[in-house]
């Protein structure tokens, strides 16, 4: 009887943990998409309360993990690990939020770009290089065309090879 009650309580706790993790991730998404600093701060406060709830549930899991009457401890360890992953995420978020915007660390972090942004900038630079190459080719072709046309005017009809090249350009 006591074992069934304990198992039922553990199942309820597992469900609370899953719901808490989902809430945490939802709030994290809202915080990342928040426009203003005030909204981000509010979402950070919500994250903090959610992580506190998860930490309390983690403490409960720790007591069950040390209990000798529970045989299968794998789900306990798994749920505890899930909570600890969320705690690590929160630690990173909290560190980012506490960094002042114009501090040395804050300015350095703004210079770091995400991989998609770096890839976009690299692509833009590559395209600009190709455009410059094409412009140089056009300029050299135009210059060659002008010299051939000027040579053809001087020589008259004697420069058939030059005229063929002029038509080619």
PDB file of N, CA and C in Angstrom, residues 15-111:
ATOM      1  N   UNK A  15       5.213  14.110 -13.737  1.00  0.00           N
ATOM      2  CA  UNK A  15       4.334  14.909 -14.584  1.00  0.00           C
ATOM      3  C   UNK A  15       4.576  16.401 -14.351  1.00  0.00           C
ATOM      4  N   UNK A  16       4.729  16.794 -13.075  1.00  0.00           N
ATOM      5  CA  UNK A  16       5.017  18.192 -12.753  1.00  0.00           C
ATOM      6  C   UNK A  16       6.343  18.627 -13.364  1.00  0.00           C
ATOM      7  N   UNK A  17       7.313  17.729 -13.342  1.00  0.00           N
ATOM      8  CA  UNK A  17       8.624  18.050 -13.920  1.00  0.00           C
ATOM      9  C   UNK A  17       8.487  18.285 -15.423  1.00  0.00           C
ATOM     10  N   UNK A  18       7.769  17.408 -16.115  1.00  0.00           N
ATOM     11  CA  UNK A  18       7.578  17.570 -17.556  1.00  0.00           C
ATOM     12  C   UNK A  18       6.866  18.890 -17.872  1.00  0.00           C
ATOM     13  N   UNK A  19       5.815  19.193 -17.105  1.00  0.00           N
ATOM     14  CA  UNK A  19       5.084  20.445 -17.313  1.00  0.00           C
ATOM     15  C   UNK A  19       5.983  21.642 -17.014  1.00  0.00           C
ATOM     16  N   UNK A  20       6.785  21.527 -15.951  1.00  0.00           N
ATOM     17  CA  UNK A  20       7.689  22.613 -15.583  1.00  0.00           C
ATOM     18  C   UNK A  20       8.734  22.872 -16.655  1.00  0.00           C
ATOM     19  N   UNK A  21       9.252  21.809 -17.248  1.00  0.00           N
ATOM     20  CA  UNK A  21      10.243  21.965 -18.312  1.00  0.00           C
ATOM     21  C   UNK A  21       9.604  22.594 -19.547  1.00  0.00           C
ATOM     22  N   UNK A  22       8.394  22.169 -19.887  1.00  0.00           N
ATOM     23  CA  UNK A  22       7.684  22.770 -21.019  1.00  0.00           C
ATOM     24  C   UNK A  22       7.437  24.253 -20.767  1.00  0.00           C
ATOM     25  N   UNK A  23       6.991  24.597 -19.551  1.00  0.00           N
ATOM     26  CA  UNK A  23       6.764  26.001 -19.211  1.00  0.00           C
ATOM     27  C   UNK A  23       8.064  26.790 -19.308  1.00  0.00           C
ATOM     28  N   UNK A  24       9.142  26.216 -18.793  1.00  0.00           N
ATOM     29  CA  UNK A  24      10.437  26.881 -18.831  1.00  0.00           C
ATOM     30  C   UNK A  24      10.835  27.185 -20.272  1.00  0.00           C
ATOM     31  N   UNK A  25      10.691  26.206 -21.155  1.00  0.00           N
ATOM     32  CA  UNK A  25      11.066  26.403 -22.557  1.00  0.00           C
ATOM     33  C   UNK A  25      10.151  27.413 -23.248  1.00  0.00           C
ATOM     34  N   UNK A  26       8.861  27.409 -22.904  1.00  0.00           N
ATOM     35  CA  UNK A  26       7.940  28.398 -23.470  1.00  0.00           C
ATOM     36  C   UNK A  26       8.346  29.804 -23.048  1.00  0.00           C
ATOM     37  N   UNK A  27       8.632  29.970 -21.767  1.00  0.00           N
ATOM     38  CA  UNK A  27       9.032  31.280 -21.262  1.00  0.00           C
ATOM     39  C   UNK A  27      10.353  31.710 -21.898  1.00  0.00           C
ATOM     40  N   UNK A  28      11.262  30.758 -22.077  1.00  0.00           N
ATOM     41  CA  UNK A  28      12.547  31.055 -22.711  1.00  0.00           C
ATOM     42  C   UNK A  28      12.332  31.549 -24.145  1.00  0.00           C
ATOM     43  N   UNK A  29      11.439  30.907 -24.878  1.00  0.00           N
ATOM     44  CA  UNK A  29      11.129  31.346 -26.243  1.00  0.00           C
ATOM     45  C   UNK A  29      10.527  32.742 -26.244  1.00  0.00           C
ATOM     46  N   UNK A  30       9.610  33.002 -25.309  1.00  0.00           N
ATOM     47  CA  UNK A  30       9.005  34.330 -25.204  1.00  0.00           C
ATOM     48  C   UNK A  30      10.063  35.378 -24.897  1.00  0.00           C
ATOM     49  N   UNK A  31      11.005  35.014 -24.011  1.00  0.00           N
ATOM     50  CA  UNK A  31      12.048  35.958 -23.647  1.00  0.00           C
ATOM     51  C   UNK A  31      12.940  36.259 -24.849  1.00  0.00           C
ATOM     52  N   UNK A  32      13.267  35.248 -25.633  1.00  0.00           N
ATOM     53  CA  UNK A  32      14.115  35.460 -26.804  1.00  0.00           C
ATOM     54  C   UNK A  32      13.426  36.294 -27.867  1.00  0.00           C
ATOM     55  N   UNK A  33      12.110  36.223 -27.938  1.00  0.00           N
ATOM     56  CA  UNK A  33      11.378  36.992 -28.937  1.00  0.00           C
ATOM     57  C   UNK A  33      10.862  38.322 -28.394  1.00  0.00           C
ATOM     58  N   UNK A  34      11.111  38.601 -27.119  1.00  0.00           N
ATOM     59  CA  UNK A  34      10.649  39.855 -26.517  1.00  0.00           C
ATOM     60  C   UNK A  34      11.377  41.030 -27.157  1.00  0.00           C
ATOM     61  N   UNK A  35      10.629  42.108 -27.367  1.00  0.00           N
ATOM     62  CA  UNK A  35      11.209  43.275 -28.027  1.00  0.00           C
ATOM     63  C   UNK A  35      11.925  44.220 -27.087  1.00  0.00           C
ATOM     64  N   UNK A  36      11.326  44.518 -25.976  1.00  0.00           N
ATOM     65  CA  UNK A  36      11.913  45.515 -25.092  1.00  0.00           C
ATOM     66  C   UNK A  36      12.646  44.861 -23.931  1.00  0.00           C
ATOM     67  N   UNK A  37      13.485  45.666 -23.304  1.00  0.00           N
ATOM     68  CA  UNK A  37      14.254  45.172 -22.157  1.00  0.00           C
ATOM     69  C   UNK A  37      13.328  44.856 -20.984  1.00  0.00           C
ATOM     70  N   UNK A  38      12.264  45.651 -20.819  1.00  0.00           N
ATOM     71  CA  UNK A  38      11.330  45.415 -19.716  1.00  0.00           C
ATOM     72  C   UNK A  38      10.628  44.060 -19.872  1.00  0.00           C
ATOM     73  N   UNK A  39      10.265  43.730 -21.102  1.00  0.00           N
ATOM     74  CA  UNK A  39       9.630  42.440 -21.346  1.00  0.00           C
ATOM     75  C   UNK A  39      10.603  41.300 -21.059  1.00  0.00           C
ATOM     76  N   UNK A  40      11.858  41.498 -21.458  1.00  0.00           N
ATOM     77  CA  UNK A  40      12.868  40.461 -21.208  1.00  0.00           C
ATOM     78  C   UNK A  40      13.073  40.267 -19.714  1.00  0.00           C
ATOM     79  N   UNK A  41      13.093  41.369 -18.963  1.00  0.00           N
ATOM     80  CA  UNK A  41      13.276  41.272 -17.514  1.00  0.00           C
ATOM     81  C   UNK A  41      12.113  40.539 -16.865  1.00  0.00           C
ATOM     82  N   UNK A  42      10.886  40.821 -17.344  1.00  0.00           N
ATOM     83  CA  UNK A  42       9.718  40.127 -16.795  1.00  0.00           C
ATOM     84  C   UNK A  42       9.805  38.632 -17.090  1.00  0.00           C
ATOM     85  N   UNK A  43      10.178  38.298 -18.313  1.00  0.00           N
ATOM     86  CA  UNK A  43      10.303  36.885 -18.680  1.00  0.00           C
ATOM     87  C   UNK A  43      11.427  36.215 -17.883  1.00  0.00           C
ATOM     88  N   UNK A  44      12.493  36.966 -17.622  1.00  0.00           N
ATOM     89  CA  UNK A  44      13.581  36.408 -16.819  1.00  0.00           C
ATOM     90  C   UNK A  44      13.098  36.107 -15.399  1.00  0.00           C
ATOM     91  N   UNK A  45      12.280  37.000 -14.850  1.00  0.00           N
ATOM     92  CA  UNK A  45      11.725  36.757 -13.517  1.00  0.00           C
ATOM     93  C   UNK A  45      10.834  35.510 -13.526  1.00  0.00           C
ATOM     94  N   UNK A  46      10.046  35.362 -14.590  1.00  0.00           N
ATOM     95  CA  UNK A  46       9.210  34.163 -14.714  1.00  0.00           C
ATOM     96  C   UNK A  46      10.066  32.897 -14.825  1.00  0.00           C
ATOM     97  N   UNK A  47      11.178  33.013 -15.574  1.00  0.00           N
ATOM     98  CA  UNK A  47      12.097  31.874 -15.678  1.00  0.00           C
ATOM     99  C   UNK A  47      12.665  31.512 -14.311  1.00  0.00           C
ATOM    100  N   UNK A  48      12.978  32.536 -13.542  1.00  0.00           N
ATOM    101  CA  UNK A  48      13.563  32.296 -12.225  1.00  0.00           C
ATOM    102  C   UNK A  48      12.580  31.559 -11.323  1.00  0.00           C
ATOM    103  N   UNK A  49      11.319  31.963 -11.333  1.00  0.00           N
ATOM    104  CA  UNK A  49      10.333  31.270 -10.500  1.00  0.00           C
ATOM    105  C   UNK A  49      10.134  29.833 -10.986  1.00  0.00           C
ATOM    106  N   UNK A  50      10.157  29.645 -12.306  1.00  0.00           N
ATOM    107  CA  UNK A  50       9.980  28.300 -12.855  1.00  0.00           C
ATOM    108  C   UNK A  50      11.160  27.408 -12.477  1.00  0.00           C
ATOM    109  N   UNK A  51      12.361  27.948 -12.525  1.00  0.00           N
ATOM    110  CA  UNK A  51      13.530  27.139 -12.187  1.00  0.00           C
ATOM    111  C   UNK A  51      13.538  26.813 -10.698  1.00  0.00           C
ATOM    112  N   UNK A  52      13.017  27.721  -9.882  1.00  0.00           N
ATOM    113  CA  UNK A  52      12.917  27.438  -8.436  1.00  0.00           C
ATOM    114  C   UNK A  52      11.977  26.257  -8.190  1.00  0.00           C
ATOM    115  N   UNK A  53      10.859  26.228  -8.922  1.00  0.00           N
ATOM    116  CA  UNK A  53       9.926  25.105  -8.789  1.00  0.00           C
ATOM    117  C   UNK A  53      10.615  23.799  -9.184  1.00  0.00           C
ATOM    118  N   UNK A  54      11.344  23.862 -10.300  1.00  0.00           N
ATOM    119  CA  UNK A  54      12.046  22.663 -10.753  1.00  0.00           C
ATOM    120  C   UNK A  54      13.114  22.230  -9.759  1.00  0.00           C
ATOM    121  N   UNK A  55      13.764  23.190  -9.108  1.00  0.00           N
ATOM    122  CA  UNK A  55      14.778  22.848  -8.114  1.00  0.00           C
ATOM    123  C   UNK A  55      14.159  22.162  -6.897  1.00  0.00           C
ATOM    124  N   UNK A  56      12.969  22.624  -6.510  1.00  0.00           N
ATOM    125  CA  UNK A  56      12.278  21.954  -5.386  1.00  0.00           C
ATOM    126  C   UNK A  56      11.945  20.516  -5.753  1.00  0.00           C
ATOM    127  N   UNK A  57      11.473  20.311  -6.975  1.00  0.00           N
ATOM    128  CA  UNK A  57      11.178  18.953  -7.437  1.00  0.00           C
ATOM    129  C   UNK A  57      12.464  18.120  -7.509  1.00  0.00           C
ATOM    130  N   UNK A  58      13.556  18.755  -7.882  1.00  0.00           N
ATOM    131  CA  UNK A  58      14.848  18.058  -7.927  1.00  0.00           C
ATOM    132  C   UNK A  58      15.279  17.606  -6.534  1.00  0.00           C
ATOM    133  N   UNK A  59      15.034  18.462  -5.548  1.00  0.00           N
ATOM    134  CA  UNK A  59      15.356  18.082  -4.169  1.00  0.00           C
ATOM    135  C   UNK A  59      14.547  16.858  -3.745  1.00  0.00           C
ATOM    136  N   UNK A  60      13.277  16.827  -4.160  1.00  0.00           N
ATOM    137  CA  UNK A  60      12.445  15.664  -3.861  1.00  0.00           C
ATOM    138  C   UNK A  60      13.015  14.411  -4.525  1.00  0.00           C
ATOM    139  N   UNK A  61      13.482  14.568  -5.769  1.00  0.00           N
ATOM    140  CA  UNK A  61      14.076  13.430  -6.472  1.00  0.00           C
ATOM    141  C   UNK A  61      15.338  12.947  -5.765  1.00  0.00           C
ATOM    142  N   UNK A  62      16.099  13.886  -5.229  1.00  0.00           N
ATOM    143  CA  UNK A  62      17.326  13.510  -4.509  1.00  0.00           C
ATOM    144  C   UNK A  62      17.003  12.659  -3.288  1.00  0.00           C
ATOM    145  N   UNK A  63      15.950  13.035  -2.554  1.00  0.00           N
ATOM    146  CA  UNK A  63      15.582  12.245  -1.379  1.00  0.00           C
ATOM    147  C   UNK A  63      15.120  10.847  -1.792  1.00  0.00           C
ATOM    148  N   UNK A  64      14.384  10.752  -2.895  1.00  0.00           N
ATOM    149  CA  UNK A  64      13.938   9.445  -3.372  1.00  0.00           C
ATOM    150  C   UNK A  64      15.125   8.623  -3.874  1.00  0.00           C
ATOM    151  N   UNK A  65      16.103   9.307  -4.434  1.00  0.00           N
ATOM    152  CA  UNK A  65      17.265   8.602  -4.967  1.00  0.00           C
ATOM    153  C   UNK A  65      18.061   7.934  -3.846  1.00  0.00           C
ATOM    154  N   UNK A  66      18.077   8.571  -2.682  1.00  0.00           N
ATOM    155  CA  UNK A  66      18.820   7.998  -1.555  1.00  0.00           C
ATOM    156  C   UNK A  66      17.991   6.987  -0.771  1.00  0.00           C
ATOM    157  N   UNK A  67      16.678   6.954  -1.005  1.00  0.00           N
ATOM    158  CA  UNK A  67      15.815   6.020  -0.288  1.00  0.00           C
ATOM    159  C   UNK A  67      16.106   4.585  -0.717  1.00  0.00           C
ATOM    160  N   UNK A  68      16.094   3.699   0.249  1.00  0.00           N
ATOM    161  CA  UNK A  68      16.423   2.302  -0.044  1.00  0.00           C
ATOM    162  C   UNK A  68      15.202   1.494  -0.501  1.00  0.00           C
ATOM    163  N   UNK A  69      13.987   1.983  -0.244  1.00  0.00           N
ATOM    164  CA  UNK A  69      12.804   1.210  -0.608  1.00  0.00           C
ATOM    165  C   UNK A  69      12.410   1.370  -2.085  1.00  0.00           C
ATOM    166  N   UNK A  70      13.084   2.250  -2.818  1.00  0.00           N
ATOM    167  CA  UNK A  70      12.798   2.411  -4.242  1.00  0.00           C
ATOM    168  C   UNK A  70      13.825   1.603  -5.022  1.00  0.00           C
ATOM    169  N   UNK A  71      13.317   0.694  -5.831  1.00  0.00           N
ATOM    170  CA  UNK A  71      14.202  -0.225  -6.555  1.00  0.00           C
ATOM    171  C   UNK A  71      14.697   0.387  -7.875  1.00  0.00           C
ATOM    172  N   UNK A  72      13.758   0.862  -8.704  1.00  0.00           N
ATOM    173  CA  UNK A  72      14.111   1.375 -10.031  1.00  0.00           C
ATOM    174  C   UNK A  72      14.403   2.874  -9.939  1.00  0.00           C
ATOM    175  N   UNK A  73      15.670   3.224  -9.948  1.00  0.00           N
ATOM    176  CA  UNK A  73      16.066   4.629  -9.787  1.00  0.00           C
ATOM    177  C   UNK A  73      16.396   5.295 -11.120  1.00  0.00           C
ATOM    178  N   UNK A  74      16.288   4.574 -12.212  1.00  0.00           N
ATOM    179  CA  UNK A  74      16.616   5.137 -13.527  1.00  0.00           C
ATOM    180  C   UNK A  74      15.730   6.335 -13.891  1.00  0.00           C
ATOM    181  N   UNK A  75      14.387   6.247 -13.708  1.00  0.00           N
ATOM    182  CA  UNK A  75      13.563   7.417 -14.040  1.00  0.00           C
ATOM    183  C   UNK A  75      13.884   8.618 -13.141  1.00  0.00           C
ATOM    184  N   UNK A  76      14.256   8.339 -11.910  1.00  0.00           N
ATOM    185  CA  UNK A  76      14.605   9.430 -10.993  1.00  0.00           C
ATOM    186  C   UNK A  76      15.844  10.151 -11.514  1.00  0.00           C
ATOM    187  N   UNK A  77      16.843   9.380 -11.884  1.00  0.00           N
ATOM    188  CA  UNK A  77      18.089   9.964 -12.391  1.00  0.00           C
ATOM    189  C   UNK A  77      17.828  10.723 -13.695  1.00  0.00           C
ATOM    190  N   UNK A  78      17.000  10.151 -14.557  1.00  0.00           N
ATOM    191  CA  UNK A  78      16.694  10.777 -15.839  1.00  0.00           C
ATOM    192  C   UNK A  78      15.999  12.133 -15.640  1.00  0.00           C
ATOM    193  N   UNK A  79      14.987  12.170 -14.772  1.00  0.00           N
ATOM    194  CA  UNK A  79      14.266  13.426 -14.534  1.00  0.00           C
ATOM    195  C   UNK A  79      15.154  14.450 -13.834  1.00  0.00           C
ATOM    196  N   UNK A  80      16.002  13.976 -12.965  1.00  0.00           N
ATOM    197  CA  UNK A  80      16.930  14.878 -12.289  1.00  0.00           C
ATOM    198  C   UNK A  80      17.887  15.502 -13.313  1.00  0.00           C
ATOM    199  N   UNK A  81      18.345  14.699 -14.254  1.00  0.00           N
ATOM    200  CA  UNK A  81      19.236  15.208 -15.301  1.00  0.00           C
ATOM    201  C   UNK A  81      18.517  16.249 -16.163  1.00  0.00           C
ATOM    202  N   UNK A  82      17.251  16.003 -16.486  1.00  0.00           N
ATOM    203  CA  UNK A  82      16.472  16.962 -17.275  1.00  0.00           C
ATOM    204  C   UNK A  82      16.385  18.316 -16.567  1.00  0.00           C
ATOM    205  N   UNK A  83      16.159  18.265 -15.271  1.00  0.00           N
ATOM    206  CA  UNK A  83      16.075  19.510 -14.492  1.00  0.00           C
ATOM    207  C   UNK A  83      17.430  20.214 -14.498  1.00  0.00           C
ATOM    208  N   UNK A  84      18.500  19.446 -14.341  1.00  0.00           N
ATOM    209  CA  UNK A  84      19.827  20.054 -14.294  1.00  0.00           C
ATOM    210  C   UNK A  84      20.206  20.687 -15.626  1.00  0.00           C
ATOM    211  N   UNK A  85      19.738  20.128 -16.726  1.00  0.00           N
ATOM    212  CA  UNK A  85      19.969  20.740 -18.040  1.00  0.00           C
ATOM    213  C   UNK A  85      19.288  22.105 -18.101  1.00  0.00           C
ATOM    214  N   UNK A  86      18.062  22.170 -17.605  1.00  0.00           N
ATOM    215  CA  UNK A  86      17.351  23.445 -17.587  1.00  0.00           C
ATOM    216  C   UNK A  86      18.047  24.449 -16.668  1.00  0.00           C
ATOM    217  N   UNK A  87      18.591  23.954 -15.573  1.00  0.00           N
ATOM    218  CA  UNK A  87      19.318  24.840 -14.651  1.00  0.00           C
ATOM    219  C   UNK A  87      20.549  25.437 -15.337  1.00  0.00           C
ATOM    220  N   UNK A  88      21.234  24.639 -16.150  1.00  0.00           N
ATOM    221  CA  UNK A  88      22.400  25.140 -16.881  1.00  0.00           C
ATOM    222  C   UNK A  88      21.978  26.203 -17.896  1.00  0.00           C
ATOM    223  N   UNK A  89      20.866  25.961 -18.591  1.00  0.00           N
ATOM    224  CA  UNK A  89      20.348  26.947 -19.536  1.00  0.00           C
ATOM    225  C   UNK A  89      20.060  28.259 -18.808  1.00  0.00           C
ATOM    226  N   UNK A  90      19.419  28.138 -17.640  1.00  0.00           N
ATOM    227  CA  UNK A  90      19.068  29.336 -16.881  1.00  0.00           C
ATOM    228  C   UNK A  90      20.320  30.085 -16.439  1.00  0.00           C
ATOM    229  N   UNK A  91      21.347  29.349 -16.058  1.00  0.00           N
ATOM    230  CA  UNK A  91      22.585  29.988 -15.627  1.00  0.00           C
ATOM    231  C   UNK A  91      23.166  30.845 -16.750  1.00  0.00           C
ATOM    232  N   UNK A  92      23.151  30.324 -17.972  1.00  0.00           N
ATOM    233  CA  UNK A  92      23.656  31.069 -19.128  1.00  0.00           C
ATOM    234  C   UNK A  92      22.794  32.301 -19.393  1.00  0.00           C
ATOM    235  N   UNK A  93      21.480  32.119 -19.340  1.00  0.00           N
ATOM    236  CA  UNK A  93      20.562  33.230 -19.582  1.00  0.00           C
ATOM    237  C   UNK A  93      20.758  34.312 -18.532  1.00  0.00           C
ATOM    238  N   UNK A  94      20.872  33.898 -17.280  1.00  0.00           N
ATOM    239  CA  UNK A  94      21.050  34.856 -16.190  1.00  0.00           C
ATOM    240  C   UNK A  94      22.350  35.631 -16.358  1.00  0.00           C
ATOM    241  N   UNK A  95      23.388  34.966 -16.797  1.00  0.00           N
ATOM    242  CA  UNK A  95      24.678  35.631 -17.009  1.00  0.00           C
ATOM    243  C   UNK A  95      24.567  36.654 -18.126  1.00  0.00           C
ATOM    244  N   UNK A  96      23.875  36.303 -19.207  1.00  0.00           N
ATOM    245  CA  UNK A  96      23.674  37.229 -20.321  1.00  0.00           C
ATOM    246  C   UNK A  96      22.881  38.455 -19.875  1.00  0.00           C
ATOM    247  N   UNK A  97      21.846  38.229 -19.071  1.00  0.00           N
ATOM    248  CA  UNK A  97      20.999  39.339 -18.644  1.00  0.00           C
ATOM    249  C   UNK A  97      21.733  40.265 -17.674  1.00  0.00           C
ATOM    250  N   UNK A  98      22.639  39.722 -16.895  1.00  0.00           N
ATOM    251  CA  UNK A  98      23.349  40.543 -15.927  1.00  0.00           C
ATOM    252  C   UNK A  98      24.502  41.325 -16.545  1.00  0.00           C
ATOM    253  N   UNK A  99      24.902  40.954 -17.751  1.00  0.00           N
ATOM    254  CA  UNK A  99      25.982  41.663 -18.424  1.00  0.00           C
ATOM    255  C   UNK A  99      25.472  43.038 -18.834  1.00  0.00           C
ATOM    256  N   UNK A 100      26.179  44.057 -18.420  1.00  0.00           N
ATOM    257  CA  UNK A 100      25.791  45.423 -18.777  1.00  0.00           C
ATOM    258  C   UNK A 100      26.053  45.649 -20.254  1.00  0.00           C
ATOM    259  N   UNK A 101      25.206  46.457 -20.875  1.00  0.00           N
ATOM    260  CA  UNK A 101      25.257  46.639 -22.317  1.00  0.00           C
ATOM    261  C   UNK A 101      26.575  47.262 -22.767  1.00  0.00           C
ATOM    262  N   UNK A 102      27.083  48.252 -22.036  1.00  0.00           N
ATOM    263  CA  UNK A 102      28.270  48.959 -22.482  1.00  0.00           C
ATOM    264  C   UNK A 102      29.525  48.552 -21.719  1.00  0.00           C
ATOM    265  N   UNK A 103      29.464  47.452 -20.994  1.00  0.00           N
ATOM    266  CA  UNK A 103      30.664  46.962 -20.326  1.00  0.00           C
ATOM    267  C   UNK A 103      31.568  46.307 -21.357  1.00  0.00           C
ATOM    268  N   UNK A 104      32.786  46.037 -20.976  1.00  0.00           N
ATOM    269  CA  UNK A 104      33.736  45.418 -21.898  1.00  0.00           C
ATOM    270  C   UNK A 104      33.209  44.075 -22.387  1.00  0.00           C
ATOM    271  N   UNK A 105      32.705  43.274 -21.461  1.00  0.00           N
ATOM    272  CA  UNK A 105      32.172  41.957 -21.821  1.00  0.00           C
ATOM    273  C   UNK A 105      30.962  42.108 -22.741  1.00  0.00           C
ATOM    274  N   UNK A 106      30.105  43.083 -22.447  1.00  0.00           N
ATOM    275  CA  UNK A 106      28.918  43.303 -23.268  1.00  0.00           C
ATOM    276  C   UNK A 106      29.268  43.722 -24.678  1.00  0.00           C
ATOM    277  N   UNK A 107      30.273  44.577 -24.805  1.00  0.00           N
ATOM    278  CA  UNK A 107      30.677  45.021 -26.137  1.00  0.00           C
ATOM    279  C   UNK A 107      31.321  43.880 -26.929  1.00  0.00           C
ATOM    280  N   UNK A 108      32.091  43.045 -26.247  1.00  0.00           N
ATOM    281  CA  UNK A 108      32.721  41.909 -26.916  1.00  0.00           C
ATOM    282  C   UNK A 108      31.659  40.915 -27.372  1.00  0.00           C
ATOM    283  N   UNK A 109      30.649  40.677 -26.538  1.00  0.00           N
ATOM    284  CA  UNK A 109      29.624  39.696 -26.899  1.00  0.00           C
ATOM    285  C   UNK A 109      28.806  40.164 -28.100  1.00  0.00           C
ATOM    286  N   UNK A 110      28.660  41.496 -28.273  1.00  0.00           N
ATOM    287  CA  UNK A 110      27.929  41.981 -29.444  1.00  0.00           C
ATOM    288  C   UNK A 110      28.737  41.776 -30.714  1.00  0.00           C
ATOM    289  N   UNK A 111      30.072  41.739 -30.579  1.00  0.00           N
ATOM    290  CA  UNK A 111      30.886  41.526 -31.768  1.00  0.00           C
ATOM    291  C   UNK A 111      30.826  40.082 -32.240  1.00  0.00           C
TER     292      UNK A 111
END
